[in-house]
C-alpha cells in the first residue's frame, strides 16, 4: 500500500542554517503530496502541497518539489529561525485518506 | 470561524470505561476525518465522513470504536471498554474540496490517557 518514509530526527540546527528534511514515498498511482507542521501543543497545520509531478509547493520560506522520477518530496528552507522549531510531517493522498510519515523533530538554536 | 474545534483537550480514564470525544469542523466543510496519533508517530487514518455518511473505516477502528456525524455537522468518536493501548492523541480534520486539492484543516486534538 501507499506509504511515506521520512528522514529520522531529531534535527538540530543553528539559526540561519540551511534545512533539508528528506521524504520519499511509495504509491500505486499519482498522489498529492503535503508537508504539515506541528508546533508544541497544537494540531497539524498544512505547510505546503503539490498535486502533480514537477510542481513546487512553497510557503513561509519553505519549499518542496514533487519529483516523480525519484519518488521524493524533500522539504528545504534556506535560513531557519528559532520559531521554525516543530515537528514536520510528510504526507500523501491518492483517495479519501492521507498517509503520514513518522515526523521529523526540528530544533533551531539561537 | 475559529477552525476545527475538539473537546475535551485532555481525557484521563480508567481502563474499561467508555469515553466520547467531540469534533466541530469548519462550518462549510462537508468532509470530516478522524485520525489517531501515538507518541513519535504520524497520524493514522481511522474513519471519514462525507456529510452525515460514514464512507470509510480503517482496520484500526475495532468494534469498540464508533463514530457518528448526525446531520452532517459535528462528529463524535466513542471508545467503549477502553484499553491502555488506546492511549493516544485523537485528531479530527475537515475539508471542503476533496482531499487532493486543499489538504485538511486539523483540530488541536484530544489526548486520551488510559490508566
mmCIF file with all atom_site columns, C-alpha atoms in Angstrom:
data_model
loop_
_atom_site.group_PDB
_atom_site.id
_atom_site.type_symbol
_atom_site.label_atom_id
_atom_site.label_alt_id
_atom_site.label_comp_id
_atom_site.label_asym_id
_atom_site.label_entity_id
_atom_site.label_seq_id
_atom_site.pdbx_PDB_ins_code
_atom_site.Cartn_x
_atom_site.Cartn_y
_atom_site.Cartn_z
_atom_site.occupancy
_atom_site.B_iso_or_equiv
_atom_site.pdbx_formal_charge
_atom_site.auth_seq_id
_atom_site.auth_comp_id
_atom_site.auth_asym_id
_atom_site.auth_atom_id
_atom_site.pdbx_PDB_model_num
ATOM 1   C CA . UNK A 1 1   ? 0.000   0.000  0.000   1.00 0.00 ? 1   UNK A CA 1
ATOM 2   C CA . UNK A 1 2   ? 0.889   3.657  -0.108  1.00 0.00 ? 2   UNK A CA 1
ATOM 3   C CA . UNK A 1 3   ? 3.500   4.809  2.376   1.00 0.00 ? 3   UNK A CA 1
ATOM 4   C CA . UNK A 1 4   ? 5.783   7.689  3.274   1.00 0.00 ? 4   UNK A CA 1
ATOM 5   C CA . UNK A 1 5   ? 9.312   7.470  4.657   1.00 0.00 ? 5   UNK A CA 1
ATOM 6   C CA . UNK A 1 6   ? 10.855  10.481 6.321   1.00 0.00 ? 6   UNK A CA 1
ATOM 7   C CA . UNK A 1 7   ? 14.331  11.301 7.458   1.00 0.00 ? 7   UNK A CA 1
ATOM 8   C CA . UNK A 1 8   ? 14.704  10.343 11.095  1.00 0.00 ? 8   UNK A CA 1
ATOM 9   C CA . UNK A 1 9   ? 15.233  13.053 13.619  1.00 0.00 ? 9   UNK A CA 1
ATOM 10  C CA . UNK A 1 10  ? 15.774  14.849 15.718  1.00 0.00 ? 10  UNK A CA 1
ATOM 11  C CA . UNK A 1 11  ? 17.460  17.538 13.673  1.00 0.00 ? 11  UNK A CA 1
ATOM 12  C CA . UNK A 1 12  ? 19.216  20.361 15.498  1.00 0.00 ? 12  UNK A CA 1
ATOM 13  C CA . UNK A 1 13  ? 20.400  23.427 13.600  1.00 0.00 ? 13  UNK A CA 1
ATOM 14  C CA . UNK A 1 14  ? 21.707  26.860 14.398  1.00 0.00 ? 14  UNK A CA 1
ATOM 15  C CA . UNK A 1 15  ? 19.682  29.872 13.376  1.00 0.00 ? 15  UNK A CA 1
ATOM 16  C CA . UNK A 1 16  ? 20.160  30.844 9.704   1.00 0.00 ? 16  UNK A CA 1
ATOM 17  C CA . UNK A 1 17  ? 21.362  27.359 8.744   1.00 0.00 ? 17  UNK A CA 1
ATOM 18  C CA . UNK A 1 18  ? 20.052  25.550 5.658   1.00 0.00 ? 18  UNK A CA 1
ATOM 19  C CA . UNK A 1 19  ? 17.420  22.896 6.260   1.00 0.00 ? 19  UNK A CA 1
ATOM 20  C CA . UNK A 1 20  ? 16.663  19.741 4.318   1.00 0.00 ? 20  UNK A CA 1
ATOM 21  C CA . UNK A 1 21  ? 14.249  17.072 5.543   1.00 0.00 ? 21  UNK A CA 1
ATOM 22  C CA . UNK A 1 22  ? 14.085  14.105 3.200   1.00 0.00 ? 22  UNK A CA 1
ATOM 23  C CA . UNK A 1 23  ? 10.820  12.436 2.266   1.00 0.00 ? 23  UNK A CA 1
ATOM 24  C CA . UNK A 1 24  ? 10.246  9.569  -0.153  1.00 0.00 ? 24  UNK A CA 1
ATOM 25  C CA . UNK A 1 25  ? 7.007   7.860  -0.957  1.00 0.00 ? 25  UNK A CA 1
ATOM 26  C CA . UNK A 1 26  ? 5.545   4.678  -2.395  1.00 0.00 ? 26  UNK A CA 1
ATOM 27  C CA . UNK A 1 27  ? 2.275   4.908  -4.267  1.00 0.00 ? 27  UNK A CA 1
ATOM 28  C CA . UNK A 1 28  ? 0.394   2.943  -6.882  1.00 0.00 ? 28  UNK A CA 1
ATOM 29  C CA . UNK A 1 29  ? -0.867  5.994  -8.761  1.00 0.00 ? 29  UNK A CA 1
ATOM 30  C CA . UNK A 1 30  ? -0.293  9.720  -8.774  1.00 0.00 ? 30  UNK A CA 1
ATOM 31  C CA . UNK A 1 31  ? -0.756  11.049 -5.261  1.00 0.00 ? 31  UNK A CA 1
ATOM 32  C CA . UNK A 1 32  ? -0.890  14.576 -3.988  1.00 0.00 ? 32  UNK A CA 1
ATOM 33  C CA . UNK A 1 33  ? 1.952   15.347 -1.593  1.00 0.00 ? 33  UNK A CA 1
ATOM 34  C CA . UNK A 1 34  ? 1.916   17.510 1.514   1.00 0.00 ? 34  UNK A CA 1
ATOM 35  C CA . UNK A 1 35  ? 4.092   18.825 4.300   1.00 0.00 ? 35  UNK A CA 1
ATOM 36  C CA . UNK A 1 36  ? 2.418   19.512 7.632   1.00 0.00 ? 36  UNK A CA 1
ATOM 37  C CA . UNK A 1 37  ? 3.951   21.178 10.694  1.00 0.00 ? 37  UNK A CA 1
ATOM 38  C CA . UNK A 1 38  ? 3.005   20.570 14.315  1.00 0.00 ? 38  UNK A CA 1
ATOM 39  C CA . UNK A 1 39  ? 4.033   23.098 16.949  1.00 0.00 ? 39  UNK A CA 1
ATOM 40  C CA . UNK A 1 40  ? 4.082   22.017 20.615  1.00 0.00 ? 40  UNK A CA 1
ATOM 41  C CA . UNK A 1 41  ? 0.584   21.529 21.997  1.00 0.00 ? 41  UNK A CA 1
ATOM 42  C CA . UNK A 1 42  ? -1.096  22.271 18.679  1.00 0.00 ? 42  UNK A CA 1
ATOM 43  C CA . UNK A 1 43  ? -2.691  20.375 15.835  1.00 0.00 ? 43  UNK A CA 1
ATOM 44  C CA . UNK A 1 44  ? -1.163  19.841 12.409  1.00 0.00 ? 44  UNK A CA 1
ATOM 45  C CA . UNK A 1 45  ? -1.022  22.803 10.065  1.00 0.00 ? 45  UNK A CA 1
ATOM 46  C CA . UNK A 1 46  ? -0.710  22.475 6.311   1.00 0.00 ? 46  UNK A CA 1
ATOM 47  C CA . UNK A 1 47  ? 2.643   23.985 5.341   1.00 0.00 ? 47  UNK A CA 1
ATOM 48  C CA . UNK A 1 48  ? 2.693   23.339 1.589   1.00 0.00 ? 48  UNK A CA 1
ATOM 49  C CA . UNK A 1 49  ? 1.429   20.967 -1.052  1.00 0.00 ? 49  UNK A CA 1
ATOM 50  C CA . UNK A 1 50  ? 1.978   19.757 -4.615  1.00 0.00 ? 50  UNK A CA 1
ATOM 51  C CA . UNK A 1 51  ? -0.578  17.903 -6.689  1.00 0.00 ? 51  UNK A CA 1
ATOM 52  C CA . UNK A 1 52  ? 1.410   16.725 -9.701  1.00 0.00 ? 52  UNK A CA 1
ATOM 53  C CA . UNK A 1 53  ? 4.919   15.908 -10.828 1.00 0.00 ? 53  UNK A CA 1
ATOM 54  C CA . UNK A 1 54  ? 7.375   18.825 -11.010 1.00 0.00 ? 54  UNK A CA 1
ATOM 55  C CA . UNK A 1 55  ? 5.074   21.084 -9.005  1.00 0.00 ? 55  UNK A CA 1
ATOM 56  C CA . UNK A 1 56  ? 6.845   23.142 -6.361  1.00 0.00 ? 56  UNK A CA 1
ATOM 57  C CA . UNK A 1 57  ? 4.982   23.925 -3.161  1.00 0.00 ? 57  UNK A CA 1
ATOM 58  C CA . UNK A 1 58  ? 6.182   26.887 -1.138  1.00 0.00 ? 58  UNK A CA 1
ATOM 59  C CA . UNK A 1 59  ? 5.161   28.771 1.994   1.00 0.00 ? 59  UNK A CA 1
ATOM 60  C CA . UNK A 1 60  ? 6.909   30.832 4.697   1.00 0.00 ? 60  UNK A CA 1
ATOM 61  C CA . UNK A 1 61  ? 10.300  30.310 3.035   1.00 0.00 ? 61  UNK A CA 1
ATOM 62  C CA . UNK A 1 62  ? 9.868   26.514 2.880   1.00 0.00 ? 62  UNK A CA 1
ATOM 63  C CA . UNK A 1 63  ? 9.885   24.722 -0.484  1.00 0.00 ? 63  UNK A CA 1
ATOM 64  C CA . UNK A 1 64  ? 9.415   21.181 -1.748  1.00 0.00 ? 64  UNK A CA 1
ATOM 65  C CA . UNK A 1 65  ? 9.353   19.852 -5.310  1.00 0.00 ? 65  UNK A CA 1
ATOM 66  C CA . UNK A 1 66  ? 7.330   16.803 -6.378  1.00 0.00 ? 66  UNK A CA 1
ATOM 67  C CA . UNK A 1 67  ? 9.889   14.507 -8.025  1.00 0.00 ? 67  UNK A CA 1
ATOM 68  C CA . UNK A 1 68  ? 8.189   11.551 -9.667  1.00 0.00 ? 68  UNK A CA 1
ATOM 69  C CA . UNK A 1 69  ? 11.411  10.038 -11.019 1.00 0.00 ? 69  UNK A CA 1
ATOM 70  C CA . UNK A 1 70  ? 12.891  9.759  -7.525  1.00 0.00 ? 70  UNK A CA 1
ATOM 71  C CA . UNK A 1 71  ? 9.517   9.494  -5.695  1.00 0.00 ? 71  UNK A CA 1
ATOM 72  C CA . UNK A 1 72  ? 10.619  12.271 -3.382  1.00 0.00 ? 72  UNK A CA 1
ATOM 73  C CA . UNK A 1 73  ? 9.279   15.474 -1.846  1.00 0.00 ? 73  UNK A CA 1
ATOM 74  C CA . UNK A 1 74  ? 12.138  16.880 0.217   1.00 0.00 ? 74  UNK A CA 1
ATOM 75  C CA . UNK A 1 75  ? 11.481  19.929 2.380   1.00 0.00 ? 75  UNK A CA 1
ATOM 76  C CA . UNK A 1 76  ? 14.012  22.784 2.240   1.00 0.00 ? 76  UNK A CA 1
ATOM 77  C CA . UNK A 1 77  ? 14.491  26.201 3.773   1.00 0.00 ? 77  UNK A CA 1
ATOM 78  C CA . UNK A 1 78  ? 17.413  28.450 3.135   1.00 0.00 ? 78  UNK A CA 1
ATOM 79  C CA . UNK A 1 79  ? 17.655  30.089 6.554   1.00 0.00 ? 79  UNK A CA 1
ATOM 80  C CA . UNK A 1 80  ? 15.845  28.640 9.558   1.00 0.00 ? 80  UNK A CA 1
ATOM 81  C CA . UNK A 1 81  ? 14.652  30.611 12.557  1.00 0.00 ? 81  UNK A CA 1
ATOM 82  C CA . UNK A 1 82  ? 14.115  29.614 16.174  1.00 0.00 ? 82  UNK A CA 1
ATOM 83  C CA . UNK A 1 83  ? 10.378  29.887 15.515  1.00 0.00 ? 83  UNK A CA 1
ATOM 84  C CA . UNK A 1 84  ? 10.644  27.042 12.961  1.00 0.00 ? 84  UNK A CA 1
ATOM 85  C CA . UNK A 1 85  ? 11.243  24.553 15.791  1.00 0.00 ? 85  UNK A CA 1
ATOM 86  C CA . UNK A 1 86  ? 8.464   21.980 15.437  1.00 0.00 ? 86  UNK A CA 1
ATOM 87  C CA . UNK A 1 87  ? 7.706   18.502 14.137  1.00 0.00 ? 87  UNK A CA 1
ATOM 88  C CA . UNK A 1 88  ? 7.369   18.216 10.359  1.00 0.00 ? 88  UNK A CA 1
ATOM 89  C CA . UNK A 1 89  ? 5.269   15.520 8.673   1.00 0.00 ? 89  UNK A CA 1
ATOM 90  C CA . UNK A 1 90  ? 5.375   14.477 5.047   1.00 0.00 ? 90  UNK A CA 1
ATOM 91  C CA . UNK A 1 91  ? 2.100   13.035 3.743   1.00 0.00 ? 91  UNK A CA 1
ATOM 92  C CA . UNK A 1 92  ? 0.479   11.715 0.600   1.00 0.00 ? 92  UNK A CA 1
ATOM 93  C CA . UNK A 1 93  ? -3.015  11.074 -0.594  1.00 0.00 ? 93  UNK A CA 1
ATOM 94  C CA . UNK A 1 94  ? -4.495  9.170  -3.503  1.00 0.00 ? 94  UNK A CA 1
ATOM 95  C CA . UNK A 1 95  ? -8.039  8.878  -2.251  1.00 0.00 ? 95  UNK A CA 1
ATOM 96  C CA . UNK A 1 96  ? -10.121 9.594  0.778   1.00 0.00 ? 96  UNK A CA 1
ATOM 97  C CA . UNK A 1 97  ? -7.411  9.220  3.379   1.00 0.00 ? 97  UNK A CA 1
ATOM 98  C CA . UNK A 1 98  ? -3.957  10.624 3.934   1.00 0.00 ? 98  UNK A CA 1
ATOM 99  C CA . UNK A 1 99  ? -0.815  8.652  4.836   1.00 0.00 ? 99  UNK A CA 1
ATOM 100 C CA . UNK A 1 100 ? 1.750   10.346 7.031   1.00 0.00 ? 100 UNK A CA 1
ATOM 101 C CA . UNK A 1 101 ? 5.408   9.773  7.723   1.00 0.00 ? 101 UNK A CA 1
ATOM 102 C CA . UNK A 1 102 ? 6.589   9.362  11.301  1.00 0.00 ? 102 UNK A CA 1
ATOM 103 C CA . UNK A 1 103 ? 7.590   13.002 11.588  1.00 0.00 ? 103 UNK A CA 1
ATOM 104 C CA . UNK A 1 104 ? 10.919  14.799 11.981  1.00 0.00 ? 104 UNK A CA 1
ATOM 105 C CA . UNK A 1 105 ? 11.528  16.970 15.015  1.00 0.00 ? 105 UNK A CA 1
ATOM 106 C CA . UNK A 1 106 ? 13.464  20.143 14.227  1.00 0.00 ? 106 UNK A CA 1
ATOM 107 C CA . UNK A 1 107 ? 15.100  22.247 16.917  1.00 0.00 ? 107 UNK A CA 1
ATOM 108 C CA . UNK A 1 108 ? 16.673  25.556 15.935  1.00 0.00 ? 108 UNK A CA 1
ATOM 109 C CA . UNK A 1 109 ? 19.074  27.102 18.429  1.00 0.00 ? 109 UNK A CA 1
ATOM 110 C CA . UNK A 1 110 ? 19.838  30.837 18.565  1.00 0.00 ? 110 UNK A CA 1
ATOM 111 C CA . UNK B 2 1   ? -14.969 30.697 12.268  1.00 0.00 ? 1   UNK B CA 1
ATOM 112 C CA . UNK B 2 2   ? -12.119 29.614 14.523  1.00 0.00 ? 2   UNK B CA 1
ATOM 113 C CA . UNK B 2 3   ? -11.237 26.431 12.671  1.00 0.00 ? 3   UNK B CA 1
ATOM 114 C CA . UNK B 2 4   ? -11.720 22.834 13.747  1.00 0.00 ? 4   UNK B CA 1
ATOM 115 C CA . UNK B 2 5   ? -12.594 22.542 17.425  1.00 0.00 ? 5   UNK B CA 1
ATOM 116 C CA . UNK B 2 6   ? -12.098 19.414 19.516  1.00 0.00 ? 6   UNK B CA 1
ATOM 117 C CA . UNK B 2 7   ? -13.281 18.711 23.037  1.00 0.00 ? 7   UNK B CA 1
ATOM 118 C CA . UNK B 2 8   ? -12.049 17.845 25.527  1.00 0.00 ? 8   UNK B CA 1
ATOM 119 C CA . UNK B 2 9   ? -8.383  18.667 25.075  1.00 0.00 ? 9   UNK B CA 1
ATOM 120 C CA . UNK B 2 10  ? -7.341  16.052 27.578  1.00 0.00 ? 10  UNK B CA 1
ATOM 121 C CA . UNK B 2 11  ? -9.084  12.990 28.988  1.00 0.00 ? 11  UNK B CA 1
ATOM 122 C CA . UNK B 2 12  ? -7.818  10.593 31.633  1.00 0.00 ? 12  UNK B CA 1
ATOM 123 C CA . UNK B 2 13  ? -9.908  7.488  32.141  1.00 0.00 ? 13  UNK B CA 1
ATOM 124 C CA . UNK B 2 14  ? -9.654  4.153  33.877  1.00 0.00 ? 14  UNK B CA 1
ATOM 125 C CA . UNK B 2 15  ? -9.310  1.023  31.819  1.00 0.00 ? 15  UNK B CA 1
ATOM 126 C CA . UNK B 2 16  ? -12.688 -0.402 30.928  1.00 0.00 ? 16  UNK B CA 1
ATOM 127 C CA . UNK B 2 17  ? -14.530 2.913  30.948  1.00 0.00 ? 17  UNK B CA 1
ATOM 128 C CA . UNK B 2 18  ? -16.213 4.449  27.915  1.00 0.00 ? 18  UNK B CA 1
ATOM 129 C CA . UNK B 2 19  ? -15.129 7.822  26.544  1.00 0.00 ? 19  UNK B CA 1
ATOM 130 C CA . UNK B 2 20  ? -16.586 10.152 23.930  1.00 0.00 ? 20  UNK B CA 1
ATOM 131 C CA . UNK B 2 21  ? -14.840 12.935 22.043  1.00 0.00 ? 21  UNK B CA 1
ATOM 132 C CA . UNK B 2 22  ? -16.416 15.698 20.013  1.00 0.00 ? 22  UNK B CA 1
ATOM 133 C CA . UNK B 2 23  ? -15.260 17.463 16.880  1.00 0.00 ? 23  UNK B CA 1
ATOM 134 C CA . UNK B 2 24  ? -16.771 20.615 15.372  1.00 0.00 ? 24  UNK B CA 1
ATOM 135 C CA . UNK B 2 25  ? -15.439 21.083 11.837  1.00 0.00 ? 25  UNK B CA 1
ATOM 136 C CA . UNK B 2 26  ? -15.215 24.293 9.863   1.00 0.00 ? 26  UNK B CA 1
ATOM 137 C CA . UNK B 2 27  ? -18.854 25.019 9.145   1.00 0.00 ? 27  UNK B CA 1
ATOM 138 C CA . UNK B 2 28  ? -18.764 24.903 5.356   1.00 0.00 ? 28  UNK B CA 1
ATOM 139 C CA . UNK B 2 29  ? -16.602 21.768 5.184   1.00 0.00 ? 29  UNK B CA 1
ATOM 140 C CA . UNK B 2 30  ? -18.530 18.699 4.125   1.00 0.00 ? 30  UNK B CA 1
ATOM 141 C CA . UNK B 2 31  ? -15.804 16.156 4.830   1.00 0.00 ? 31  UNK B CA 1
ATOM 142 C CA . UNK B 2 32  ? -14.673 15.127 8.295   1.00 0.00 ? 32  UNK B CA 1
ATOM 143 C CA . UNK B 2 33  ? -11.862 12.757 9.224   1.00 0.00 ? 33  UNK B CA 1
ATOM 144 C CA . UNK B 2 34  ? -10.672 11.107 12.436  1.00 0.00 ? 34  UNK B CA 1
ATOM 145 C CA . UNK B 2 35  ? -7.025  10.177 12.948  1.00 0.00 ? 35  UNK B CA 1
ATOM 146 C CA . UNK B 2 36  ? -5.075  8.671  15.817  1.00 0.00 ? 36  UNK B CA 1
ATOM 147 C CA . UNK B 2 37  ? -1.522  9.738  16.655  1.00 0.00 ? 37  UNK B CA 1
ATOM 148 C CA . UNK B 2 38  ? 0.679   7.843  19.065  1.00 0.00 ? 38  UNK B CA 1
ATOM 149 C CA . UNK B 2 39  ? 3.870   9.243  20.532  1.00 0.00 ? 39  UNK B CA 1
ATOM 150 C CA . UNK B 2 40  ? 6.627   9.644  17.968  1.00 0.00 ? 40  UNK B CA 1
ATOM 151 C CA . UNK B 2 41  ? 4.437   8.582  15.066  1.00 0.00 ? 41  UNK B CA 1
ATOM 152 C CA . UNK B 2 42  ? 2.491   10.277 12.342  1.00 0.00 ? 42  UNK B CA 1
ATOM 153 C CA . UNK B 2 43  ? -1.300  10.337 12.370  1.00 0.00 ? 43  UNK B CA 1
ATOM 154 C CA . UNK B 2 44  ? -3.079  7.142  11.283  1.00 0.00 ? 44  UNK B CA 1
ATOM 155 C CA . UNK B 2 45  ? -6.410  7.249  9.472   1.00 0.00 ? 45  UNK B CA 1
ATOM 156 C CA . UNK B 2 46  ? -9.416  5.952  11.400  1.00 0.00 ? 46  UNK B CA 1
ATOM 157 C CA . UNK B 2 47  ? -12.548 6.989  9.535   1.00 0.00 ? 47  UNK B CA 1
ATOM 158 C CA . UNK B 2 48  ? -14.064 9.546  7.172   1.00 0.00 ? 48  UNK B CA 1
ATOM 159 C CA . UNK B 2 49  ? -17.472 11.163 6.701   1.00 0.00 ? 49  UNK B CA 1
ATOM 160 C CA . UNK B 2 50  ? -18.896 12.956 3.729   1.00 0.00 ? 50  UNK B CA 1
ATOM 161 C CA . UNK B 2 51  ? -21.746 14.970 5.183   1.00 0.00 ? 51  UNK B CA 1
ATOM 162 C CA . UNK B 2 52  ? -23.532 12.529 7.521   1.00 0.00 ? 52  UNK B CA 1
ATOM 163 C CA . UNK B 2 53  ? -22.436 9.375  5.737   1.00 0.00 ? 53  UNK B CA 1
ATOM 164 C CA . UNK B 2 54  ? -19.522 7.378  7.125   1.00 0.00 ? 54  UNK B CA 1
ATOM 165 C CA . UNK B 2 55  ? -17.839 6.270  3.905   1.00 0.00 ? 55  UNK B CA 1
ATOM 166 C CA . UNK B 2 56  ? -14.631 4.623  5.001   1.00 0.00 ? 56  UNK B CA 1
ATOM 167 C CA . UNK B 2 57  ? -13.254 2.927  8.102   1.00 0.00 ? 57  UNK B CA 1
ATOM 168 C CA . UNK B 2 58  ? -9.740  1.746  8.808   1.00 0.00 ? 58  UNK B CA 1
ATOM 169 C CA . UNK B 2 59  ? -8.942  -1.697 10.191  1.00 0.00 ? 59  UNK B CA 1
ATOM 170 C CA . UNK B 2 60  ? -7.603  0.231  13.185  1.00 0.00 ? 60  UNK B CA 1
ATOM 171 C CA . UNK B 2 61  ? -11.198 1.046  14.072  1.00 0.00 ? 61  UNK B CA 1
ATOM 172 C CA . UNK B 2 62  ? -12.094 -2.019 16.123  1.00 0.00 ? 62  UNK B CA 1
ATOM 173 C CA . UNK B 2 63  ? -15.656 -2.807 17.161  1.00 0.00 ? 63  UNK B CA 1
ATOM 174 C CA . UNK B 2 64  ? -15.037 -0.889 20.406  1.00 0.00 ? 64  UNK B CA 1
ATOM 175 C CA . UNK B 2 65  ? -14.827 2.313  18.376  1.00 0.00 ? 65  UNK B CA 1
ATOM 176 C CA . UNK B 2 66  ? -17.818 4.074  16.874  1.00 0.00 ? 66  UNK B CA 1
ATOM 177 C CA . UNK B 2 67  ? -18.095 7.422  15.154  1.00 0.00 ? 67  UNK B CA 1
ATOM 178 C CA . UNK B 2 68  ? -21.147 9.407  14.200  1.00 0.00 ? 68  UNK B CA 1
ATOM 179 C CA . UNK B 2 69  ? -21.877 12.630 12.402  1.00 0.00 ? 69  UNK B CA 1
ATOM 180 C CA . UNK B 2 70  ? -25.584 13.347 12.793  1.00 0.00 ? 70  UNK B CA 1
ATOM 181 C CA . UNK B 2 71  ? -26.914 15.993 10.438  1.00 0.00 ? 71  UNK B CA 1
ATOM 182 C CA . UNK B 2 72  ? -23.512 16.311 8.803   1.00 0.00 ? 72  UNK B CA 1
ATOM 183 C CA . UNK B 2 73  ? -22.228 18.870 11.292  1.00 0.00 ? 73  UNK B CA 1
ATOM 184 C CA . UNK B 2 74  ? -20.269 17.923 14.431  1.00 0.00 ? 74  UNK B CA 1
ATOM 185 C CA . UNK B 2 75  ? -18.955 14.407 14.953  1.00 0.00 ? 75  UNK B CA 1
ATOM 186 C CA . UNK B 2 76  ? -18.397 12.193 17.968  1.00 0.00 ? 76  UNK B CA 1
ATOM 187 C CA . UNK B 2 77  ? -15.928 9.370  18.432  1.00 0.00 ? 77  UNK B CA 1
ATOM 188 C CA . UNK B 2 78  ? -16.727 6.893  21.195  1.00 0.00 ? 78  UNK B CA 1
ATOM 189 C CA . UNK B 2 79  ? -14.402 4.258  22.569  1.00 0.00 ? 79  UNK B CA 1
ATOM 190 C CA . UNK B 2 80  ? -16.017 1.552  24.672  1.00 0.00 ? 80  UNK B CA 1
ATOM 191 C CA . UNK B 2 81  ? -14.201 -0.548 27.276  1.00 0.00 ? 81  UNK B CA 1
ATOM 192 C CA . UNK B 2 82  ? -11.012 1.456  26.907  1.00 0.00 ? 82  UNK B CA 1
ATOM 193 C CA . UNK B 2 83  ? -7.653  -0.320 26.971  1.00 0.00 ? 83  UNK B CA 1
ATOM 194 C CA . UNK B 2 84  ? -4.210  1.081  27.737  1.00 0.00 ? 84  UNK B CA 1
ATOM 195 C CA . UNK B 2 85  ? -3.315  0.704  24.079  1.00 0.00 ? 85  UNK B CA 1
ATOM 196 C CA . UNK B 2 86  ? -5.989  3.278  23.252  1.00 0.00 ? 86  UNK B CA 1
ATOM 197 C CA . UNK B 2 87  ? -3.857  6.000  24.865  1.00 0.00 ? 87  UNK B CA 1
ATOM 198 C CA . UNK B 2 88  ? -3.080  8.426  22.039  1.00 0.00 ? 88  UNK B CA 1
ATOM 199 C CA . UNK B 2 89  ? -3.912  11.798 20.557  1.00 0.00 ? 89  UNK B CA 1
ATOM 200 C CA . UNK B 2 90  ? -7.167  11.690 18.580  1.00 0.00 ? 90  UNK B CA 1
ATOM 201 C CA . UNK B 2 91  ? -7.205  14.223 15.786  1.00 0.00 ? 91  UNK B CA 1
ATOM 202 C CA . UNK B 2 92  ? -10.129 15.491 13.791  1.00 0.00 ? 92  UNK B CA 1
ATOM 203 C CA . UNK B 2 93  ? -9.797  17.224 10.444  1.00 0.00 ? 93  UNK B CA 1
ATOM 204 C CA . UNK B 2 94  ? -12.142 18.659 7.858   1.00 0.00 ? 94  UNK B CA 1
ATOM 205 C CA . UNK B 2 95  ? -12.006 19.668 4.227   1.00 0.00 ? 95  UNK B CA 1
ATOM 206 C CA . UNK B 2 96  ? -14.232 21.070 1.512   1.00 0.00 ? 96  UNK B CA 1
ATOM 207 C CA . UNK B 2 97  ? -12.661 20.495 -1.865  1.00 0.00 ? 97  UNK B CA 1
ATOM 208 C CA . UNK B 2 98  ? -11.857 16.890 -1.552  1.00 0.00 ? 98  UNK B CA 1
ATOM 209 C CA . UNK B 2 99  ? -8.566  15.668 -0.306  1.00 0.00 ? 99  UNK B CA 1
ATOM 210 C CA . UNK B 2 100 ? -6.264  16.242 -3.204  1.00 0.00 ? 100 UNK B CA 1
ATOM 211 C CA . UNK B 2 101 ? -6.997  19.883 -3.768  1.00 0.00 ? 101 UNK B CA 1
ATOM 212 C CA . UNK B 2 102 ? -6.657  21.609 -0.449  1.00 0.00 ? 102 UNK B CA 1
ATOM 213 C CA . UNK B 2 103 ? -5.395  19.252 2.173   1.00 0.00 ? 103 UNK B CA 1
ATOM 214 C CA . UNK B 2 104 ? -7.019  19.112 5.581   1.00 0.00 ? 104 UNK B CA 1
ATOM 215 C CA . UNK B 2 105 ? -7.565  21.546 8.431   1.00 0.00 ? 105 UNK B CA 1
ATOM 216 C CA . UNK B 2 106 ? -6.779  19.793 11.691  1.00 0.00 ? 106 UNK B CA 1
ATOM 217 C CA . UNK B 2 107 ? -8.042  20.452 15.186  1.00 0.00 ? 107 UNK B CA 1
ATOM 218 C CA . UNK B 2 108 ? -5.729  20.550 18.187  1.00 0.00 ? 108 UNK B CA 1
ATOM 219 C CA . UNK B 2 109 ? -6.674  17.039 19.172  1.00 0.00 ? 109 UNK B CA 1
ATOM 220 C CA . UNK B 2 110 ? -7.914  15.212 22.257  1.00 0.00 ? 110 UNK B CA 1
ATOM 221 C CA . UNK B 2 111 ? -5.201  13.488 24.251  1.00 0.00 ? 111 UNK B CA 1
ATOM 222 C CA . UNK B 2 112 ? -6.509  10.298 25.848  1.00 0.00 ? 112 UNK B CA 1
ATOM 223 C CA . UNK B 2 113 ? -4.674  8.613  28.694  1.00 0.00 ? 113 UNK B CA 1
ATOM 224 C CA . UNK B 2 114 ? -5.985  5.242  29.890  1.00 0.00 ? 114 UNK B CA 1
ATOM 225 C CA . UNK B 2 115 ? -4.727  4.265  33.338  1.00 0.00 ? 115 UNK B CA 1
#
